DNA sequence: TTAATGTAGTTTATATTATAAACTTGTTTA
DNA sequence: TAAACAAGTTTATAATATAAACTACATTAA
């Protein structure tokens, strides 16, 4: 009835990041920062965690002379996201 | 785009408790414990927090000689729950 | 040319939170 | 009457989220 919610996704900022990434081919650090309104530090940490879990890939390159970090969701991440959404539904519909 | 998620509801156990309570007139401690699979300690703490926030009422009585704690959702809690669900939808549908 | 300001992050310190272990109070059973 | 059980609560710990402080380099202003 109440499956365990993936703790990597059950986090405000990481969920926001993943929600953005499912709908887009890729997104860079500054874009994610703007969209989520997060601080750089927080975003950096949460991106690391998603990467460590294999939910996203992170590429560091340059845009001109400026550093640029690009994130993409992986198949594993996509799968985990879907599963999380399904789990959540079970919670929310428990009272019916 | 990404509204703040009510931290009182964005918690696995408290969300489970609230999900049960929205669909039922009242529920007692042991019932909630069985349904959620939580430990007594954890459940006790989380019920306190929901009560402190005014999301539920807690009545302590006896069933025969045994103590019995009964929980009910309040209008405020109902409202907060609905709002939380709406907010979540915004997250999950962000990528569309 | 160098000082100041801005950009794109990372590291680390702190404060909050969730959670379980240990405890309490009383009840039933052996 | 001692042991085991029921229904919780309190407290200690471990995990987490978050922002503040920092690094490295680029651009602009003096």
Short mmCIF file of C-alpha atoms (C1' of nucleotides) in Angstrom, two decimals:
data_model
loop_
_atom_site.label_atom_id
_atom_site.label_comp_id
_atom_site.label_asym_id
_atom_site.label_seq_id
_atom_site.Cartn_x
_atom_site.Cartn_y
_atom_site.Cartn_z
CA UNK A 1 0.00 0.00 0.00
CA UNK A 2 2.80 2.40 0.82
CA UNK A 3 5.87 1.51 -1.20
CA UNK A 4 9.16 3.09 -0.19
CA UNK A 5 9.66 6.37 -1.98
CA UNK A 6 13.04 6.60 -3.69
CA UNK A 7 14.89 9.01 -1.39
CA UNK A 8 16.92 10.35 -4.26
CA UNK A 9 13.80 11.61 -5.94
CA UNK A 10 11.81 12.46 -2.85
CA UNK A 11 13.67 15.71 -2.44
CA UNK A 12 12.36 19.04 -3.59
CA UNK A 13 15.31 20.19 -5.64
CA UNK A 14 16.31 16.84 -7.09
CA UNK A 15 12.72 16.22 -8.12
CA UNK A 16 12.58 19.61 -9.83
CA UNK A 17 15.81 18.89 -11.67
CA UNK A 18 14.62 15.48 -12.79
CA UNK A 19 11.24 16.87 -13.84
CA UNK A 20 13.00 19.35 -16.07
CA UNK A 21 15.34 16.75 -17.50
CA UNK A 22 12.63 14.27 -18.45
CA UNK A 23 11.12 16.81 -20.80
CA UNK A 24 14.24 18.03 -22.50
CA UNK A 25 17.22 16.58 -24.35
CA UNK A 26 19.74 18.27 -22.06
CA UNK A 27 20.03 21.24 -19.72
CA UNK A 28 22.99 23.12 -18.37
CA UNK A 29 23.76 24.20 -14.83
CA UNK A 30 22.73 27.80 -15.24
CA UNK A 31 19.46 26.86 -16.89
CA UNK A 32 18.62 24.47 -14.07
CA UNK A 33 19.57 27.13 -11.58
CA UNK A 34 17.27 29.69 -13.16
CA UNK A 35 14.34 27.34 -13.51
CA UNK A 36 14.54 25.95 -10.02
CA UNK A 37 15.59 29.12 -8.22
CA UNK A 38 18.12 27.09 -6.26
CA UNK A 39 21.43 28.39 -4.98
CA UNK A 40 24.52 27.22 -6.86
CA UNK A 41 25.79 25.27 -3.90
CA UNK A 42 22.64 23.34 -3.37
CA UNK A 43 22.25 22.63 -7.06
CA UNK A 44 25.84 21.45 -7.33
CA UNK A 45 25.42 19.01 -4.46
CA UNK A 46 22.13 17.61 -5.72
CA UNK A 47 23.42 17.18 -9.26
CA UNK A 48 26.34 15.21 -7.83
CA UNK A 49 23.97 12.90 -6.03
CA UNK A 50 21.84 12.28 -9.10
CA UNK A 51 25.00 11.57 -11.06
CA UNK A 52 26.40 9.24 -8.40
CA UNK A 53 23.14 7.28 -8.57
CA UNK A 54 23.44 7.03 -12.34
CA UNK A 55 20.22 8.98 -12.86
CA UNK A 56 21.89 11.66 -14.96
CA UNK A 57 25.11 12.20 -16.86
CA UNK A 58 27.12 15.35 -16.36
CA UNK A 59 29.46 16.76 -18.96
CA UNK A 60 31.83 19.57 -18.24
CA UNK A 61 32.93 21.64 -21.20
CA UNK A 62 33.24 25.25 -22.25
CA UNK A 63 30.95 27.69 -23.96
CA UNK A 64 33.51 30.04 -25.39
CA UNK A 65 35.80 30.60 -22.43
CA UNK A 66 33.20 30.00 -19.79
CA UNK A 67 32.80 26.66 -18.07
CA UNK A 68 29.62 24.87 -18.85
CA UNK A 69 28.06 21.85 -17.17
CA UNK A 70 25.49 19.92 -19.14
CA UNK A 71 23.10 17.39 -17.62
CA UNK A 72 21.12 14.63 -19.27
CA UNK A 73 18.78 12.09 -17.82
CA UNK A 74 19.77 8.42 -18.29
CA UNK A 75 17.54 5.42 -18.96
CA UNK A 76 18.01 4.42 -15.35
CA UNK A 77 16.95 7.88 -14.23
CA UNK A 78 13.95 7.87 -16.51
CA UNK A 79 12.91 4.51 -15.12
CA UNK A 80 13.37 5.63 -11.51
CA UNK A 81 11.35 8.75 -12.18
CA UNK A 82 8.43 6.77 -13.64
CA UNK A 83 8.52 4.40 -10.73
CA UNK A 84 8.55 7.27 -8.25
CA UNK A 85 5.50 8.80 -9.89
CA UNK A 86 3.67 5.50 -9.72
CA UNK A 87 4.57 5.08 -6.06
CA UNK A 88 3.37 8.56 -5.25
CA UNK A 89 0.04 7.82 -6.85
CA UNK A 90 -0.37 4.89 -4.51
CA UNK A 91 0.12 7.19 -1.57
CA UNK A 92 -2.24 9.86 -2.79
CA UNK A 93 -4.98 7.44 -3.74
CA UNK A 94 -4.72 5.41 -0.54
CA UNK A 95 -7.72 7.13 0.92
CA UNK A 96 -10.13 5.88 -1.77
CA UNK B 1 6.89 26.55 -11.92
CA UNK B 2 8.21 24.82 -8.82
CA UNK B 3 6.20 25.90 -5.80
CA UNK B 4 7.59 25.10 -2.39
CA UNK B 5 6.40 21.71 -1.22
CA UNK B 6 4.89 21.78 2.27
CA UNK B 7 7.67 20.15 4.31
CA UNK B 8 5.15 18.72 6.73
CA UNK B 9 3.58 16.67 3.98
CA UNK B 10 6.69 16.02 1.96
CA UNK B 11 7.74 13.23 4.27
CA UNK B 12 7.14 9.59 3.61
CA UNK B 13 5.46 8.64 6.84
CA UNK B 14 3.49 11.83 7.39
CA UNK B 15 2.22 11.66 3.83
CA UNK B 16 1.12 8.07 4.36
CA UNK B 17 -0.70 9.00 7.56
CA UNK B 18 -2.44 11.92 5.91
CA UNK B 19 -3.37 9.83 2.89
CA UNK B 20 -5.06 7.35 5.17
CA UNK B 21 -6.82 10.04 7.16
CA UNK B 22 -8.29 11.83 4.15
CA UNK B 23 -10.23 8.73 3.24
CA UNK B 24 -11.57 7.78 6.61
CA UNK B 25 -13.50 9.38 9.44
CA UNK B 26 -10.85 8.55 12.03
CA UNK B 27 -8.02 6.11 12.62
CA UNK B 28 -6.23 5.01 15.74
CA UNK B 29 -2.54 4.68 16.43
CA UNK B 30 -2.33 0.93 16.03
CA UNK B 31 -4.25 1.00 12.79
CA UNK B 32 -1.95 3.65 11.38
CA UNK B 33 1.02 1.66 12.55
CA UNK B 34 -0.15 -1.50 10.82
CA UNK B 35 -1.06 0.24 7.59
CA UNK B 36 2.14 2.20 7.31
CA UNK B 37 4.51 -0.39 8.72
CA UNK B 38 6.20 2.34 10.76
CA UNK B 39 7.82 1.85 14.14
CA UNK B 40 5.86 3.19 17.11
CA UNK B 41 8.49 5.79 17.87
CA UNK B 42 8.56 7.21 14.43
CA UNK B 43 4.78 7.24 14.16
CA UNK B 44 4.45 8.96 17.52
CA UNK B 45 6.83 11.72 16.51
CA UNK B 46 5.21 12.31 13.14
CA UNK B 47 1.70 12.36 14.59
CA UNK B 48 2.88 15.01 17.04
CA UNK B 49 4.15 17.15 14.21
CA UNK B 50 0.93 16.88 12.26
CA UNK B 51 -0.98 17.78 15.36
CA UNK B 52 1.29 20.72 16.17
CA UNK B 53 0.63 22.03 12.68
CA UNK B 54 -3.11 21.70 13.19
CA UNK B 55 -3.41 19.18 10.36
CA UNK B 56 -4.95 16.53 12.59
CA UNK B 57 -6.59 16.24 15.99
CA UNK B 58 -5.45 13.60 18.43
CA UNK B 59 -7.66 12.19 21.14
CA UNK B 60 -6.38 9.97 23.87
CA UNK B 61 -8.85 7.64 25.47
CA UNK B 62 -9.25 4.03 26.42
CA UNK B 63 -10.58 0.99 24.66
CA UNK B 64 -11.46 -1.12 27.64
CA UNK B 65 -8.39 -0.75 29.80
CA UNK B 66 -5.96 -0.17 26.98
CA UNK B 67 -4.89 3.29 25.94
CA UNK B 68 -6.12 4.36 22.57
CA UNK B 69 -5.05 7.29 20.44
CA UNK B 70 -7.44 8.40 17.75
CA UNK B 71 -6.50 10.72 14.89
CA UNK B 72 -8.69 12.78 12.62
CA UNK B 73 -7.80 15.11 9.80
CA UNK B 74 -8.87 18.75 10.21
CA UNK B 75 -10.14 21.16 7.58
CA UNK B 76 -6.73 22.82 7.62
CA UNK B 77 -5.06 19.47 7.05
CA UNK B 78 -7.45 18.59 4.25
CA UNK B 79 -6.70 21.91 2.60
CA UNK B 80 -2.95 21.49 2.98
CA UNK B 81 -3.14 18.00 1.54
CA UNK B 82 -5.03 19.19 -1.54
CA UNK B 83 -2.59 21.99 -2.04
CA UNK B 84 0.34 19.62 -1.73
CA UNK B 85 -1.12 17.33 -4.37
CA UNK B 86 -1.61 20.28 -6.72
CA UNK B 87 1.96 21.42 -6.15
CA UNK B 88 3.31 17.96 -6.83
CA UNK B 89 1.45 17.86 -10.12
CA UNK B 90 3.24 21.00 -11.16
CA UNK B 91 6.56 19.34 -10.52
CA UNK B 92 5.72 16.15 -12.32
CA UNK B 93 4.26 17.87 -15.32
CA UNK B 94 7.07 20.39 -15.63
CA UNK B 95 8.66 18.45 -18.43
CA UNK B 96 5.71 18.82 -20.81
"C1'" DT C 1 47.72 47.09 -15.90
"C1'" DT C 2 45.40 46.36 -12.09
"C1'" DA C 3 41.45 46.76 -9.34
"C1'" DA C 4 36.68 45.70 -9.15
"C1'" DT C 5 32.84 43.09 -10.62
"C1'" DG C 6 30.73 39.10 -12.69
"C1'" DT C 7 30.22 34.11 -14.03
"C1'" DA C 8 30.20 29.30 -13.07
"C1'" DG C 9 30.59 26.56 -10.28
"C1'" DT C 10 32.64 23.47 -5.62
"C1'" DT C 11 33.56 22.64 -0.73
"C1'" DT C 12 32.37 22.73 3.84
"C1'" DA C 13 29.74 23.97 7.86
"C1'" DT C 14 25.27 24.14 9.95
"C1'" DA C 15 20.75 23.32 10.97
"C1'" DT C 16 16.85 20.34 10.25
"C1'" DT C 17 14.78 15.88 9.82
"C1'" DA C 18 13.73 11.23 9.88
"C1'" DT C 19 14.27 7.18 12.23
"C1'" DA C 20 15.05 3.57 15.50
"C1'" DA C 21 16.58 2.22 20.05
"C1'" DA C 22 15.65 2.53 24.62
"C1'" DC C 23 12.40 3.54 27.95
"C1'" DT C 24 7.65 4.04 30.48
"C1'" DT C 25 3.24 2.62 32.11
"C1'" DG C 26 0.01 -0.40 32.56
"C1'" DT C 27 -2.22 -5.25 31.27
"C1'" DT C 28 -2.68 -10.01 30.47
"C1'" DT C 29 -0.96 -14.74 30.88
"C1'" DA C 30 1.81 -18.66 32.84
"C1'" DT D 1 4.39 -12.82 41.00
"C1'" DA D 2 7.25 -13.00 37.33
"C1'" DA D 3 7.38 -12.92 32.41
"C1'" DA D 4 5.58 -11.39 28.25
"C1'" DC D 5 2.67 -8.16 25.77
"C1'" DA D 6 0.34 -3.59 24.35
"C1'" DA D 7 0.44 1.11 23.41
"C1'" DG D 8 2.77 4.51 23.28
"C1'" DT D 9 6.78 8.43 24.41
"C1'" DT D 10 11.49 10.20 24.86
"C1'" DT D 11 15.95 10.64 23.41
"C1'" DA D 12 20.05 9.64 20.73
"C1'" DT D 13 21.90 9.05 16.19
"C1'" DA D 14 22.48 9.18 11.50
"C1'" DA D 15 21.16 11.16 7.20
"C1'" DT D 16 19.76 15.27 4.50
"C1'" DA D 17 19.02 19.63 2.74
"C1'" DT D 18 20.69 24.02 2.41
"C1'" DA D 19 23.35 28.17 2.32
"C1'" DA D 20 27.66 30.49 3.31
"C1'" DA D 21 32.16 30.74 2.14
"C1'" DC D 22 35.46 29.76 -1.14
"C1'" DT D 23 38.01 28.90 -5.90
"C1'" DA D 24 39.17 29.89 -10.55
"C1'" DC D 25 38.79 32.38 -14.34
"C1'" DA D 26 36.71 36.41 -17.45
"C1'" DT D 27 35.18 40.86 -18.36
"C1'" DT D 28 34.90 45.78 -17.53
"C1'" DA D 29 36.24 50.26 -15.52
"C1'" DA D 30 39.82 53.43 -13.78
#
